[in-house]
Coordinates of C-alpha atoms in Angstrom, one line a residue:
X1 CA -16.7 -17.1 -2.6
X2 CA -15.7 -13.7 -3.1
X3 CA -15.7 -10.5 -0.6
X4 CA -15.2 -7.0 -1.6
X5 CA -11.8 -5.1 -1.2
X6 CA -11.3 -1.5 -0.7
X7 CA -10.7 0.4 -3.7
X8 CA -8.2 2.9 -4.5
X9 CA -10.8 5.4 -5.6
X10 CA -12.6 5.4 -1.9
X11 CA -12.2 8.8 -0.2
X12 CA -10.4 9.3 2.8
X13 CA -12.3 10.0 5.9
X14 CA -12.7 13.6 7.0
X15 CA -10.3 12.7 10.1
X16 CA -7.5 11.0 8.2
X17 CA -7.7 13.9 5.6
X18 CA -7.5 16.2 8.2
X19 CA -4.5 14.1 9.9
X20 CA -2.7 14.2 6.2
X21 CA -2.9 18.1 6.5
X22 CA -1.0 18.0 9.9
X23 CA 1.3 16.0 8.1
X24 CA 2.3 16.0 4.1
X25 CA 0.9 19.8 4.2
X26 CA 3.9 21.3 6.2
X27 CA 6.2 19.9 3.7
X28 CA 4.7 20.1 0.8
X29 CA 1.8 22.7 0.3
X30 CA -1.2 20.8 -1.4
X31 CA -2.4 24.6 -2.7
X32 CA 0.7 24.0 -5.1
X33 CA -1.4 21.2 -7.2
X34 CA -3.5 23.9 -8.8
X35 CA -6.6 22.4 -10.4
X36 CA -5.0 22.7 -14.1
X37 CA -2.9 19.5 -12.5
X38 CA -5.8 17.3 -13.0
X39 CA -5.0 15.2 -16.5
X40 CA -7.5 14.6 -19.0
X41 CA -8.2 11.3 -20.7
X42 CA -6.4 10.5 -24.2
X43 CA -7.7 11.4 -27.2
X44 CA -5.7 9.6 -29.5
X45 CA -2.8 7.6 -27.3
X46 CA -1.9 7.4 -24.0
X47 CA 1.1 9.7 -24.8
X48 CA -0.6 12.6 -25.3
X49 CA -2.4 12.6 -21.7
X50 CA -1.6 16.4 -21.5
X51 CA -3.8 19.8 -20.4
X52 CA -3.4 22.7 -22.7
X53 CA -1.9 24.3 -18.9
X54 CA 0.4 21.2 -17.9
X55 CA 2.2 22.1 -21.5
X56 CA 2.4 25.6 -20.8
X57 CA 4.0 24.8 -17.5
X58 CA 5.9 22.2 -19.5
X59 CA 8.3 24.9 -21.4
X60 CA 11.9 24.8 -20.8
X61 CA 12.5 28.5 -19.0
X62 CA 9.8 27.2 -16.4
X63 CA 11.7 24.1 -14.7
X64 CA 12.0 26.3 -11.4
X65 CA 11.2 24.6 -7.9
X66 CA 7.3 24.7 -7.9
X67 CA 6.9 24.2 -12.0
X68 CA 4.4 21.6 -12.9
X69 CA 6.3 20.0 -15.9
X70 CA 6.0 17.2 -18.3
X71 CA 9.1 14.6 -17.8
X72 CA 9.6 11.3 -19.5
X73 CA 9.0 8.4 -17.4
X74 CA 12.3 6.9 -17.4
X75 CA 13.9 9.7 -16.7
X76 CA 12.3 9.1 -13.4
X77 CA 14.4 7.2 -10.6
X78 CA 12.7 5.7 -7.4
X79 CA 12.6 7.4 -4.3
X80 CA 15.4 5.2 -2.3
X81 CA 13.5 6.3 0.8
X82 CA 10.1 4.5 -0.3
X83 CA 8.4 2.8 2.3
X84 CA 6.7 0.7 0.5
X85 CA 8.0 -2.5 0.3
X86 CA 5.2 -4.6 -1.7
X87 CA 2.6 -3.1 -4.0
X88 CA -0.5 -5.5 -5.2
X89 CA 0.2 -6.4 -8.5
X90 CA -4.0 -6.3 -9.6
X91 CA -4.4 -2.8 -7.6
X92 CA -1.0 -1.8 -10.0
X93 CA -3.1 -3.1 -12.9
X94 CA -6.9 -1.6 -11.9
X95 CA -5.4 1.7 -11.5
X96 CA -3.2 1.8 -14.9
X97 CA -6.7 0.8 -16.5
X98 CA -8.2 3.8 -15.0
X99 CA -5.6 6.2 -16.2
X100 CA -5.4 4.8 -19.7
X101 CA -9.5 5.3 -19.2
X102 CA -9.7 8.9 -17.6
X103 CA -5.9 9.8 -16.9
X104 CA -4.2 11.0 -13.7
X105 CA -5.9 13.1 -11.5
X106 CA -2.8 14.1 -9.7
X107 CA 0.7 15.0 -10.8
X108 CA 3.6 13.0 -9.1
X109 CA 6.6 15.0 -7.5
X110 CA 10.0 14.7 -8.3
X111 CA 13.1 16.3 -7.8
X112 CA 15.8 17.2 -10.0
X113 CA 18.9 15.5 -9.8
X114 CA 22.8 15.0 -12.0
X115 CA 20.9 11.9 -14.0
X116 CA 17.2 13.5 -14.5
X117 CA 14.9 13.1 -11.6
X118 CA 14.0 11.0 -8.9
X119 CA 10.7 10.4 -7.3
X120 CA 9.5 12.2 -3.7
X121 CA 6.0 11.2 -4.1
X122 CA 3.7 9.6 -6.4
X123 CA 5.1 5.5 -6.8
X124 CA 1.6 3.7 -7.6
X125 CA 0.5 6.7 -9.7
X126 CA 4.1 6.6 -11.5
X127 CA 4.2 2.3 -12.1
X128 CA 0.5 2.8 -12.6
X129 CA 1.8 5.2 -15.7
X130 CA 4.4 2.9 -17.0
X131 CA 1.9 -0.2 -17.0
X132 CA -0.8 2.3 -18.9
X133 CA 1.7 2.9 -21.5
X134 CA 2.4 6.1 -21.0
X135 CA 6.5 7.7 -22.1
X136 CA 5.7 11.0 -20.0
X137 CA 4.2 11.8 -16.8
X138 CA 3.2 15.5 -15.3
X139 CA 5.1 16.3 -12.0
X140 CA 5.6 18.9 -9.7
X141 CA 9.2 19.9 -9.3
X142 CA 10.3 20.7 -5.6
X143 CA 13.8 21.8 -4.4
X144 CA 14.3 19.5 -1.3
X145 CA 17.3 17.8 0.3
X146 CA 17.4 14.5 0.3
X147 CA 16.5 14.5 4.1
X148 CA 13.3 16.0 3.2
X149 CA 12.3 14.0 0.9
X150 CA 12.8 11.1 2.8
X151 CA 10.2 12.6 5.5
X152 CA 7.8 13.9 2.4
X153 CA 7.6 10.2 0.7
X154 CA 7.0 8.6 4.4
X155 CA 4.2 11.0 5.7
X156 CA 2.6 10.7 2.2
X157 CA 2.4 6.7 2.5
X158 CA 1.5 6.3 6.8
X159 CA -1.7 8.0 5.4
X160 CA -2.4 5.7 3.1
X161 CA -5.6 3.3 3.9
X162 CA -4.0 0.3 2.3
X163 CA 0.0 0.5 4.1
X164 CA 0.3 -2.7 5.5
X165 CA 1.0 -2.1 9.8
X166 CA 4.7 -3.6 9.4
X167 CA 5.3 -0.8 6.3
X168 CA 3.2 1.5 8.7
X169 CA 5.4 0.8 11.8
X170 CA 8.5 0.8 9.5
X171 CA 7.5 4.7 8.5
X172 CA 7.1 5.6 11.9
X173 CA 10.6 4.3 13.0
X174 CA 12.0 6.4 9.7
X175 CA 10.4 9.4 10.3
X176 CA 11.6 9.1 14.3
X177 CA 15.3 8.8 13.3
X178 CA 15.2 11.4 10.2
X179 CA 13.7 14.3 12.3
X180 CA 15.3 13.1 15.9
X181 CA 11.4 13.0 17.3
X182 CA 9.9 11.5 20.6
X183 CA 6.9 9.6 19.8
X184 CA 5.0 12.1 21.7
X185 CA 5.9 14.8 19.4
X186 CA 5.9 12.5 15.8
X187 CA 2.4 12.3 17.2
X188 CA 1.8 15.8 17.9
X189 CA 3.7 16.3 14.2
X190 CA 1.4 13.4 12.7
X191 CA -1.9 14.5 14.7
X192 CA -2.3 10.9 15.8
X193 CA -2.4 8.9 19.5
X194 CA 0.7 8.3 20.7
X195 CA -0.2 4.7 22.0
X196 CA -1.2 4.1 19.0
X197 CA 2.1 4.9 17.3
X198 CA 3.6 2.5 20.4
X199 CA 2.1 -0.1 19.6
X200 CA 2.8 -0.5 16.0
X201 CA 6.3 0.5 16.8
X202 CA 6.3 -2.9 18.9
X203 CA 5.8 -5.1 15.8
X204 CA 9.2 -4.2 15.2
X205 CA 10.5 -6.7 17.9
X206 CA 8.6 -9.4 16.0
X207 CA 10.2 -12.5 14.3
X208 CA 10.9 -11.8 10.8
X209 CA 8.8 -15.4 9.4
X210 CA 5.8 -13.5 11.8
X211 CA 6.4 -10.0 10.3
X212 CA 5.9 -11.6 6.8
X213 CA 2.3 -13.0 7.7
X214 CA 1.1 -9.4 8.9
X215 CA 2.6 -8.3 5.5
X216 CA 0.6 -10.6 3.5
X217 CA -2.5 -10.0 5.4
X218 CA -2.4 -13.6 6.7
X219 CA -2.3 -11.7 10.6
X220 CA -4.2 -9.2 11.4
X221 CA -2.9 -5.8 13.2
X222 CA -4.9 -7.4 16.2
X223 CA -3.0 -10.5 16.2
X224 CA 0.6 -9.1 15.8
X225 CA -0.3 -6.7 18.3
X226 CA -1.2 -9.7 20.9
X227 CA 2.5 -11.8 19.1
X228 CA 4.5 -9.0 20.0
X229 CA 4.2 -9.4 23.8
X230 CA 5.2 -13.1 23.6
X231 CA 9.0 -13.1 24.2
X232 CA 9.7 -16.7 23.1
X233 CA 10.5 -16.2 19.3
X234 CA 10.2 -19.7 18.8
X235 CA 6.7 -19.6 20.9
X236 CA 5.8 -16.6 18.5
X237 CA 6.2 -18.2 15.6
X238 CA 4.5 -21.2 16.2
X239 CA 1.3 -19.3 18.0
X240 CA 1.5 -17.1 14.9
X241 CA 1.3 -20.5 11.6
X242 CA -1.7 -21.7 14.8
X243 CA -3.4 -18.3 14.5
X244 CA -3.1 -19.0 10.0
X245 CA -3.6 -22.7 10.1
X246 CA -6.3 -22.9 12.7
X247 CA -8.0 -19.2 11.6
X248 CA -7.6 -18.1 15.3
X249 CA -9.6 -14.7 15.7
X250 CA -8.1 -12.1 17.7
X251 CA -10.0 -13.2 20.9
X252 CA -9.2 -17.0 20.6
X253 CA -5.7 -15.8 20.7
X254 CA -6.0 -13.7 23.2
X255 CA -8.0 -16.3 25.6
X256 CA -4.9 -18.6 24.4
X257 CA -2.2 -16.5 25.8
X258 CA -3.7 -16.2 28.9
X259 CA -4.1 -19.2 29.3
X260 CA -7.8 -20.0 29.1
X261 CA -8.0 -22.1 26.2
X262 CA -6.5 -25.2 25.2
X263 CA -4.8 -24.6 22.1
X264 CA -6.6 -26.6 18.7
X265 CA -5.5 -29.8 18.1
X266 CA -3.1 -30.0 15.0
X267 CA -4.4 -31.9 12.1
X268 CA -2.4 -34.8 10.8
X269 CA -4.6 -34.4 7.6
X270 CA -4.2 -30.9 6.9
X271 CA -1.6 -30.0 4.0
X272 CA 1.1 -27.6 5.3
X273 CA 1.2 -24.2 5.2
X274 CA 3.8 -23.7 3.2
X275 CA 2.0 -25.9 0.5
X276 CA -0.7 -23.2 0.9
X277 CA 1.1 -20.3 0.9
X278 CA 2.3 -21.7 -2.8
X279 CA -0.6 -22.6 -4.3
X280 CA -2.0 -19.3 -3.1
X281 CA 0.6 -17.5 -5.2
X282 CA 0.2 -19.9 -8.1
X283 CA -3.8 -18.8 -8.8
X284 CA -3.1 -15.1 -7.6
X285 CA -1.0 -15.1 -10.5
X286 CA -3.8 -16.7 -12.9
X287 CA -6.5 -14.4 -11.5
X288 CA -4.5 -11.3 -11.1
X289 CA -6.5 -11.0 -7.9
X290 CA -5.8 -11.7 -4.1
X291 CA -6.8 -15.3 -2.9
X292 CA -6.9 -17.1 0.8
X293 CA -6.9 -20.6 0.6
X294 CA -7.8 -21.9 3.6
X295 CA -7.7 -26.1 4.5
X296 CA -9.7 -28.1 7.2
X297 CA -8.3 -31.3 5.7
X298 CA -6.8 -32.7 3.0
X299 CA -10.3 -33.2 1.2
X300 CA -12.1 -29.6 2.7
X301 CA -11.4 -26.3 2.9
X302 CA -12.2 -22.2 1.9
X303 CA -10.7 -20.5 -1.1
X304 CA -11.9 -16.5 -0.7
X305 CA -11.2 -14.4 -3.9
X306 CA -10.6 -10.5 -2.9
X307 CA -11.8 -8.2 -6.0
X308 CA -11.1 -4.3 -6.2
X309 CA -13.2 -3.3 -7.9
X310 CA -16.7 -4.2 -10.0
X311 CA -15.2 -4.6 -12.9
X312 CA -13.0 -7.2 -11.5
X313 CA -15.8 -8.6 -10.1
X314 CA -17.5 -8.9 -13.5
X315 CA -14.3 -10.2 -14.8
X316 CA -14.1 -12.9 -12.6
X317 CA -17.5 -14.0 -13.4
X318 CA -16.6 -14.1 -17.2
X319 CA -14.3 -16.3 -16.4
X320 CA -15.6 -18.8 -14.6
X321 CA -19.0 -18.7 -17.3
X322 CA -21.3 -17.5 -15.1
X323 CA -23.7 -15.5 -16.7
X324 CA -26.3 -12.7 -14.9
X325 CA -29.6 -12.4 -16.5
X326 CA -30.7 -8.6 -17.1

């Protein structure tokens, strides 16, 4: 069975664009991406994804702070402050298929440094690049410390739709320490609720093993929010591979902590989770495409395919024969 995923093309809501304003906009002014930015498609190779206006910013006498300039891709080194720590491989792939098909829409934004440049914001659009075949990239060149750019790359990402909460709560923590802020003013800075930035701040103070799950979208923000009040690790842990094995929701769990329902008795005929968790990765890697596999015994069970997009939808179908009539 298959269920739709979000896409990296969807628009951001009016209230999280206006959110990212309060944020990424007082570091880095988005009036600076004028609308000559925007990349065309290739006519001939990927290479030669240039404007007529990204080459005349491209000249050497124009490489001053605020230049949109052309700049080979490995010349390029990774933001050390990225706060990002996993990137789906098939979103990576869907996206470089786009830009080989209609190119970047949006430059990435570096900073020079002694060995070329390294990256403040822009990582999926950059790997995205290198996967499309692409040996140069348009950027925007900023003059920022490296204490800025640490707070530009981590603004840029807690806006994004598709951070995992652990990443999210991660950023928070970052941005906290880098600009000495209360949580009441990173809100206030961040236009967001500060209980909300309290409570993914407490998933923090969960077990690494749980911290994982809510990584790989095995828990749900609802679930490590309910894990991170349970002081026994040990007791956290085990609550949290219940909540995977047994597909607790959020309100079973919740019932279950209070004390109001038994928990599920364990299935001596259920494979393990670990064996799961590895054949999970062994047919994401065949499909290119995110999978839950999901056993009630050793003979039943659920295997959901997540696709990003139609055309990974219609390439799925390919593959398994199925054919649509017209």
């Amino acid at each position: 069975m298959t269920q739709p995923a979000t896409s990296h093309h969807q628009q951001a809501s009016p209230k999280s664009r206006t959110r990212l304003g309060r944020g990424l906009s007082s570091l880095i002014s988005m009036s600076e991406l004028p609308i000559e930015a925007e990349i065309k498609p290739p006519t001939s190779s990927p290479e030669q994804l240039v404007t007529p206006q990204a080459n005349d910013h491209a000249t050497a006498g124009s490489r001053a702070a605020g230049a949109m300039i052309q700049v080979p891709i490995d010349s390029i080194a990774p933001n050390p402050h990225q706060p990002r720590r996993r990137m789906n491989d098939a979103s990576l792939a869907e996206l470089a298929a786009s830009v080989r098909a209609t190119g970047l829409i949006q430059p990435v934004v570096v900073r020079k440094v002694e060995s070329g440049y390294q990256l403040i914001a822009g990582e999926r659009r950059l790997r995205a690049a290198k996967l499309a075949g692409l040996t140069t990239i348009s950027a925007l060149l900023r003059e920022v410390d490296a204490a800025t750019q640490a707070q530009m790359a981590l603004v840029e990402n807690i806006h994004r739709e598709d951070l995992n909460p652990i990443d999210r709560a991660q950023a928070y923590r970052a941005l906290m320490s880098q600009l000495g802020l209360t949580q009441v003013e990173l809100a206030a800075r961040l236009g967001e609720d500060r209980t909300s930035i309290a409570h993914y701040l407490r998933l923090l103070d969960l077990a690494e093993p749980v911290r994982n799950l809510v990584r790989d979208g095995k828990l749900s923000l609802g679930h490590a929010k309910l894990l991170a009040g349970v002081c026994d690790i040990l007791q956290q842990q085990r609550l949290a591979e219940l909540c995977v094995t047994q597909e607790l929701s959020v309100r079973s769990l919740e019932r279950l902590l209070a004390g109001k329902q038994p928990p599920p008795p364990a299935s001596k005929n259920k494979p393990s989770s670990a064996h799961l968790q590895h054949m999970e990765k062994a047919i994401e890697r065949q499909l290119g495409m995110r999978v839950q596999l999901r056993a009630a015994s050793k003979t039943k069970g659920r295997l959901v395919i997540h696709y990003a997009s139609l055309d990974q939808f219609d390439e799925l179908l390919k593959r398994m024969g199925v054919r649509l009539e017209e």
